[in-house]
CSV table of C-alpha atoms in Angstrom, one decimal:
chain,number,residue,atom,x,y,z
A,597,MET,CA,-34.7,24.1,-11.7
A,598,ALA,CA,-33.7,23.7,-8.0
A,599,MET,CA,-32.4,27.0,-6.3
A,600,PHE,CA,-30.5,27.2,-3.0
A,601,THR,CA,-32.6,28.7,0.0
A,602,MET,CA,-30.9,32.1,1.3
A,603,ALA,CA,-29.8,30.1,4.3
A,604,ILE,CA,-28.2,27.3,2.2
A,605,ALA,CA,-26.6,29.8,-0.2
A,606,LEU,CA,-24.8,31.7,2.3
A,607,SER,CA,-23.0,28.9,3.3
A,608,ILE,CA,-22.7,26.1,0.5
A,609,ALA,CA,-21.8,29.1,-2.2
A,610,SER,CA,-18.6,29.1,-0.4
A,611,LEU,CA,-16.7,26.4,-3.1
A,612,PRO,CA,-18.8,25.6,-5.6
A,613,CYS,CA,-19.9,29.2,-6.4
A,614,VAL,CA,-16.1,30.1,-6.4
A,615,ALA,CA,-16.0,27.9,-9.4
A,616,LEU,CA,-19.2,29.0,-10.9
A,617,ALA,CA,-17.9,32.7,-10.7
A,618,GLU,CA,-14.7,31.7,-12.7
A,619,ALA,CA,-16.9,29.8,-15.3
A,620,VAL,CA,-19.1,33.0,-15.5
A,621,ALA,CA,-15.7,34.9,-16.0
A,622,GLU,CA,-14.2,32.5,-19.0
A,623,THR,CA,-17.4,31.8,-20.7
A,624,GLY,CA,-19.8,34.5,-20.2
A,625,THR,CA,-22.4,32.4,-19.0
A,626,GLU,CA,-23.6,30.4,-15.7
A,627,PRO,CA,-23.9,26.8,-16.0
A,628,GLU,CA,-27.4,25.5,-14.8
A,629,LEU,CA,-26.8,22.9,-12.2
A,630,LEU,CA,-29.2,21.2,-10.3
A,631,TRP,CA,-28.3,20.8,-6.5
A,632,VAL,CA,-29.6,18.2,-4.2
A,633,ILE,CA,-29.3,19.7,-0.5
A,634,GLY,CA,-28.4,17.1,2.1
A,635,SER,CA,-31.2,16.3,4.9
A,636,GLY,CA,-30.1,12.7,5.7
A,637,GLN,CA,-31.6,11.1,2.2
A,638,LYS,CA,-30.3,8.5,0.4
A,639,ILE,CA,-29.1,9.5,-3.1
A,640,GLU,CA,-28.1,7.3,-6.2
A,641,LEU,CA,-24.5,7.4,-7.3
A,642,GLY,CA,-25.1,6.0,-10.8
A,643,GLN,CA,-26.6,2.5,-10.9
A,644,ILE,CA,-24.0,1.0,-8.6
A,645,ALA,CA,-23.7,2.6,-5.2
A,646,GLN,CA,-25.7,4.8,-3.1
A,647,LEU,CA,-24.6,7.6,-0.5
A,648,THR,CA,-26.6,9.1,2.7
A,649,LEU,CA,-26.3,12.8,2.3
A,650,LYS,CA,-26.0,14.6,5.7
A,651,GLN,CA,-26.8,18.0,6.5
A,652,ASP,CA,-24.4,20.6,5.4
A,653,TYR,CA,-23.5,19.2,2.4
A,654,GLY,CA,-24.5,19.8,-1.5
A,655,PHE,CA,-24.8,17.2,-4.4
A,656,LEU,CA,-24.4,17.2,-7.9
A,657,ASP,CA,-25.3,13.9,-9.8
A,658,GLY,CA,-23.2,12.2,-12.7
A,659,GLU,CA,-24.9,14.8,-15.3
A,660,ASN,CA,-24.4,17.9,-13.3
A,661,THR,CA,-20.9,16.6,-12.3
A,662,LYS,CA,-19.7,16.7,-15.8
A,663,GLN,CA,-21.5,20.1,-16.6
A,664,TYR,CA,-19.6,21.7,-13.6
A,665,VAL,CA,-16.1,19.9,-14.8
A,666,ARG,CA,-16.8,21.6,-18.3
A,667,SER,CA,-17.8,24.8,-16.4
A,668,TYR,CA,-14.0,25.5,-15.7
A,669,GLY,CA,-12.6,24.5,-19.1
A,670,SER,CA,-11.6,20.8,-18.7
A,671,ILE,CA,-12.9,17.6,-19.9
A,672,PRO,CA,-15.1,15.2,-17.9
A,673,SER,CA,-13.8,11.6,-17.7
A,674,GLU,CA,-17.3,10.7,-18.6
A,675,ARG,CA,-17.6,8.1,-15.6
A,676,GLU,CA,-18.3,10.6,-13.2
A,677,ILE,CA,-21.4,9.6,-11.0
A,678,GLY,CA,-21.6,12.4,-8.5
A,679,ALA,CA,-20.1,15.0,-6.3
A,680,VAL,CA,-20.0,16.5,-2.9
A,681,PHE,CA,-19.5,19.6,-1.6
A,682,PRO,CA,-19.3,20.8,1.9
A,683,ALA,CA,-21.4,23.9,3.2
A,684,SER,CA,-19.2,25.2,5.8
A,685,GLU,CA,-16.8,28.1,4.7
A,686,ASP,CA,-14.2,26.3,7.0
A,687,GLN,CA,-14.0,23.3,4.8
A,688,GLN,CA,-12.8,24.0,1.3
A,689,TRP,CA,-12.7,20.4,-0.6
A,690,VAL,CA,-14.7,18.7,-3.4
A,691,ALA,CA,-15.1,14.9,-3.5
A,692,TYR,CA,-15.5,13.5,-6.9
A,693,PHE,CA,-17.2,10.0,-7.4
A,694,GLU,CA,-16.4,7.8,-10.6
A,695,TYR,CA,-17.4,4.3,-11.9
A,696,THR,CA,-15.2,2.2,-13.9
A,697,ASP,CA,-16.5,-0.7,-15.5
A,698,SER,CA,-13.1,-2.7,-15.5
A,699,GLY,CA,-13.9,-6.0,-14.6
A,700,HIS,CA,-13.3,-7.7,-11.5
A,701,ILE,CA,-10.0,-6.8,-10.3
A,702,GLU,CA,-8.7,-9.5,-8.0
A,703,ASP,CA,-6.6,-8.2,-4.8
A,704,LYS,CA,-3.9,-11.1,-4.8
A,705,GLU,CA,-1.2,-8.1,-4.9
A,706,LYS,CA,-2.6,-6.8,-1.6
A,707,ASP,CA,0.6,-7.9,0.1
A,708,LYS,CA,2.8,-7.1,-2.9
A,709,ILE,CA,2.3,-3.5,-3.8
A,710,ASP,CA,5.6,-2.0,-4.4
A,711,ALA,CA,5.5,1.7,-3.4
A,712,ASP,CA,9.0,2.8,-4.0
A,713,ALA,CA,8.6,1.5,-7.6
A,714,LEU,CA,5.2,3.1,-8.2
A,715,LEU,CA,6.4,6.6,-7.0
A,716,GLU,CA,9.5,6.3,-9.5
A,717,SER,CA,7.1,5.7,-12.3
A,718,TYR,CA,5.1,8.6,-11.5
A,719,ARG,CA,8.0,10.6,-11.3
A,720,LYS,CA,9.6,9.3,-14.5
A,721,GLY,CA,6.5,9.6,-16.1
A,722,THR,CA,5.6,13.1,-15.4
A,723,GLU,CA,9.4,13.6,-16.6
A,724,GLN,CA,8.7,12.6,-20.2
A,725,VAL,CA,5.5,14.7,-19.9
A,726,ASN,CA,7.0,17.7,-18.7
A,727,LYS,CA,9.1,17.7,-22.0
A,728,GLU,CA,6.3,18.2,-24.1
A,729,VAL,CA,3.9,20.7,-22.1
A,730,SER,CA,4.1,24.5,-21.5
A,731,ASP,CA,5.9,25.4,-18.2
A,732,ASP,CA,2.7,26.5,-16.7
A,733,ASN,CA,1.6,23.0,-17.1
A,734,LYS,CA,4.8,21.1,-15.9
A,735,MET,CA,4.0,19.1,-12.8
A,736,PHE,CA,6.6,17.6,-10.5
A,737,VAL,CA,6.1,14.4,-8.3
A,738,ASP,CA,7.6,15.3,-4.7
A,739,ARG,CA,6.5,12.1,-2.5
A,740,TRP,CA,3.9,9.8,-1.2
A,741,PHE,CA,1.9,12.0,1.0
A,742,VAL,CA,0.0,8.3,1.7
A,743,GLU,CA,1.4,5.5,0.5
A,744,PRO,CA,-0.6,2.8,-1.6
A,745,SER,CA,-2.7,0.4,1.4
A,746,TYR,CA,-5.0,-2.0,0.8
A,747,ASN,CA,-8.2,-2.5,3.3
A,748,GLU,CA,-9.2,-6.2,2.8
A,749,SER,CA,-12.7,-5.8,4.8
A,750,LEU,CA,-13.9,-3.0,2.9
A,751,HIS,CA,-11.9,-4.0,-0.4
A,752,SER,CA,-10.7,-0.2,-1.1
A,753,LEU,CA,-7.5,0.6,-2.0
A,754,THR,CA,-6.3,3.9,-0.9
A,755,TRP,CA,-3.1,6.6,-1.7
A,756,SER,CA,-2.0,10.3,-2.2
A,757,ILE,CA,0.7,11.5,-4.2
A,758,LEU,CA,2.4,15.1,-3.5
A,759,PHE,CA,3.1,17.1,-6.5
A,760,HIS,CA,4.3,20.8,-7.0
A,761,ASP,CA,3.9,23.1,-10.0
A,762,ILE,CA,6.6,25.4,-11.7
A,763,ASN,CA,6.0,28.0,-9.3
A,764,ASN,CA,6.6,25.4,-6.5
A,765,GLU,CA,3.0,25.3,-4.9
A,766,ASP,CA,2.0,22.1,-3.6
A,767,ILE,CA,-1.1,20.2,-5.2
A,768,ILE,CA,-2.5,17.3,-3.7
A,769,ASN,CA,-5.3,14.8,-4.0
A,770,TYR,CA,-6.6,11.7,-2.2
A,771,ASN,CA,-7.9,8.6,-3.7
A,772,ILE,CA,-9.8,6.0,-2.9
A,773,ARG,CA,-10.7,2.9,-5.0
A,774,MET,CA,-13.7,0.9,-3.9
A,775,LEU,CA,-13.6,-2.6,-5.8
A,776,THR,CA,-17.1,-4.0,-6.7
A,777,ARG,CA,-18.4,-7.1,-8.7
A,778,GLU,CA,-17.2,-5.8,-12.2
A,779,GLY,CA,-15.5,-2.6,-11.7
A,780,TYR,CA,-14.5,0.0,-9.0
A,781,VAL,CA,-15.8,3.3,-7.7
A,782,SER,CA,-13.2,6.3,-7.5
A,783,ALA,CA,-13.7,8.7,-4.8
A,784,ILE,CA,-11.3,11.4,-5.2
A,785,LEU,CA,-11.0,13.9,-2.6
A,786,VAL,CA,-9.5,17.6,-3.9
A,787,SER,CA,-7.7,19.5,-0.9
A,788,ASP,CA,-4.7,21.1,-0.2
A,789,PRO,CA,-1.7,19.6,1.8
A,790,GLU,CA,-2.3,22.2,4.5
A,791,HIS,CA,-5.8,21.1,5.2
A,792,LEU,CA,-5.7,17.5,3.6
A,793,GLU,CA,-5.3,15.8,6.9
A,794,ALA,CA,-8.2,17.5,8.4
A,795,ASP,CA,-10.4,17.3,5.1
A,796,ARG,CA,-9.7,13.4,4.8
A,797,LYS,CA,-11.1,12.9,8.5
A,798,VAL,CA,-14.1,14.7,7.6
A,799,PHE,CA,-14.4,13.1,4.1
A,800,GLU,CA,-13.8,9.6,5.7
A,801,SER,CA,-16.1,10.1,8.5
A,802,GLN,CA,-18.7,11.8,6.8
A,803,ILE,CA,-18.9,11.0,3.6
A,804,ILE,CA,-17.0,7.8,2.8
A,805,SER,CA,-18.8,6.0,5.9
A,806,ASN,CA,-22.0,7.0,4.6
A,807,PHE,CA,-21.3,5.3,0.7
A,808,SER,CA,-22.3,1.6,0.2
A,809,VAL,CA,-22.3,-0.5,-2.9
A,810,LYS,CA,-25.9,-1.8,-3.7
A,811,PRO,CA,-26.8,-5.4,-3.3
A,812,GLY,CA,-25.8,-7.7,-6.2
A,813,GLU,CA,-22.9,-5.2,-7.1
A,814,THR,CA,-20.7,-5.9,-4.0
A,815,TYR,CA,-17.4,-7.6,-4.5
A,816,SER,CA,-18.3,-10.3,-2.8
A,817,ASP,CA,-21.2,-10.9,-5.5
A,818,PHE,CA,-18.6,-11.8,-8.0
A,819,ASP,CA,-19.5,-14.7,-9.8
A,820,PRO,CA,-16.6,-16.0,-11.9
A,821,ALA,CA,-18.9,-18.2,-14.1
A,822,THR,CA,-20.5,-15.4,-15.5
A,823,ASP,CA,-18.7,-12.1,-14.9
A,824,LYS,CA,-16.0,-10.4,-16.7
A,825,LYS,CA,-12.6,-9.9,-15.2
A,826,ALA,CA,-10.1,-7.1,-15.1
A,827,GLU,CA,-6.9,-7.4,-17.3
A,828,TYR,CA,-4.9,-5.8,-13.9
A,829,GLY,CA,-5.0,-6.0,-10.2
A,830,LEU,CA,-4.3,-3.5,-7.5
A,831,THR,CA,-0.8,-2.6,-9.0
A,832,GLY,CA,-2.5,-1.6,-12.4
A,833,LEU,CA,-5.3,0.1,-10.6
A,834,ILE,CA,-2.5,2.6,-8.9
A,835,LEU,CA,-1.1,3.1,-12.4
A,836,GLY,CA,-4.2,4.1,-14.0
A,837,GLY,CA,-5.5,1.0,-15.4
A,838,VAL,CA,-2.7,-0.6,-16.8
A,839,GLY,CA,-2.1,-4.3,-17.3
A,840,LEU,CA,0.5,-6.1,-15.7
A,841,LEU,CA,1.5,-7.7,-18.7
A,842,ALA,CA,1.9,-4.5,-20.5
A,843,ALA,CA,4.0,-3.1,-17.2
A,844,LYS,CA,6.1,-6.2,-17.4
A,845,LYS,CA,7.1,-5.7,-20.9
A,846,ALA,CA,7.4,-2.0,-21.1
A,847,GLY,CA,8.5,-1.6,-17.6
A,848,LEU,CA,6.5,0.7,-14.9
A,849,ILE,CA,8.5,3.7,-16.1
A,850,ALA,CA,7.4,3.5,-19.7
A,851,VAL,CA,3.8,2.7,-18.9
A,852,MET,CA,3.5,5.5,-16.6
A,853,ALA,CA,4.7,8.0,-18.9
A,854,VAL,CA,2.5,6.6,-21.7
A,855,PHE,CA,-0.8,7.0,-19.4
A,856,LEU,CA,0.3,10.4,-18.1
A,857,LYS,CA,0.6,11.8,-21.6
A,858,LYS,CA,-2.9,10.2,-22.2
A,859,PHE,CA,-4.6,11.5,-19.4
A,860,TRP,CA,-2.3,14.6,-17.8
A,861,PHE,CA,-5.0,17.5,-18.6
A,862,VAL,CA,-7.9,15.3,-17.3
A,863,ILE,CA,-6.3,14.0,-14.3
A,864,ILE,CA,-4.0,16.7,-12.9
A,865,LEU,CA,-5.1,19.9,-14.1
A,866,PRO,CA,-8.7,19.8,-12.7
A,867,PHE,CA,-6.9,19.6,-9.1
A,868,MET,CA,-4.4,22.3,-9.5
A,869,TRP,CA,-7.0,24.7,-11.0
A,870,LEU,CA,-9.4,24.1,-8.1
A,871,TRP,CA,-6.6,24.5,-5.4
A,872,ARG,CA,-5.5,28.0,-6.9
A,873,VAL,CA,-9.4,29.0,-6.8
A,874,ILE,CA,-9.4,28.0,-3.0
A,875,ARG,CA,-6.1,29.8,-2.8
A,876,GLY,CA,-7.5,32.9,-4.4
A,877,LYS,CA,-10.7,32.8,-2.2
A,878,SER,CA,-8.7,32.8,0.7
A,879,LYS,CA,-6.7,35.8,-0.2
A,880,LYS,CA,-9.6,37.7,-0.8
A,881,ASN,CA,-11.4,36.9,2.3
A,882,GLU,CA,-8.0,38.2,3.9
A,883,GLU,CA,-8.0,41.4,1.6
A,884,SER,CA,-11.6,42.5,2.2
A,885,ALA,CA,-14.6,40.3,3.0
A,886,ALA,CA,-16.8,43.6,1.6
A,887,ASP,CA,-15.2,43.2,-1.8
A,888,GLU,CA,-17.0,39.6,-2.0
A,889,PRO,CA,-19.9,39.3,-4.3
A,890,SER,CA,-23.4,38.8,-2.7
A,891,PRO,CA,-23.9,35.3,-2.3
A,892,ASN,CA,-27.4,35.6,-4.3
A,893,GLU,CA,-25.4,36.8,-7.3
A,894,ASN,CA,-23.8,33.0,-7.4
A,895,ILE,CA,-26.7,30.9,-6.9
A,896,PRO,CA,-27.2,28.4,-9.6
A,897,SER,CA,-30.6,28.4,-11.0
């Protein structure tokens, strides 16, 4: 069972240990997480990709990421392949990685992504979901923070939506989908609107730039004679894996409503929860640094 050294604990505890402290408060037990501390080594992201983990970052593999998600009362997607946490207290974000074996997603729609229609789908879908959830769980779509865009050379799709909750608190996440031979890797940056632009630069320069799909599993390795194809394209990917045929039959709004009803708590609430934890930590720091627990009290064993 790995333990943080004192120096690492003083820094990397800033975000993970906030979540761990919350988990202890809720469950009375501290989850046992096996941390990997960055030193420039290559680490595995499941069987499909790898990441060079630089200094000042901590990593949880797929199984430990699932345990971390469960620790704050949420439900893992079961597609988790890892999570990266910054060590610096000046950076309060988390990056989750997942792999979905969807089949090969063709990028024929790369020049035909209708951002306005997609945003309206999210907006109407959330309105339908809000009719069936408590006020505390209602979410409202504001706008694209980053409109959907496709990088043809990297075969990656990027977008970000700004939400707010019943208390008018902004909630945001930043999504990258990196297409592979027979699926895609999701990289999800959890941040807040005030810091997202700065966090995104760090995320892309320090994490995504050191990410790679393993040889034999890249987008260009696709063999149409033997490999399976996905039933949807880029628009369907933004809609959460909804086939275009279904979208055309039911309409994007109806499809999005069904999707959000099914995955609402899995997708939205973890980001809302974590952002509130970050805000709570910042407020505590402003009130009194002396009131914070010793880093050793929160070190996972």
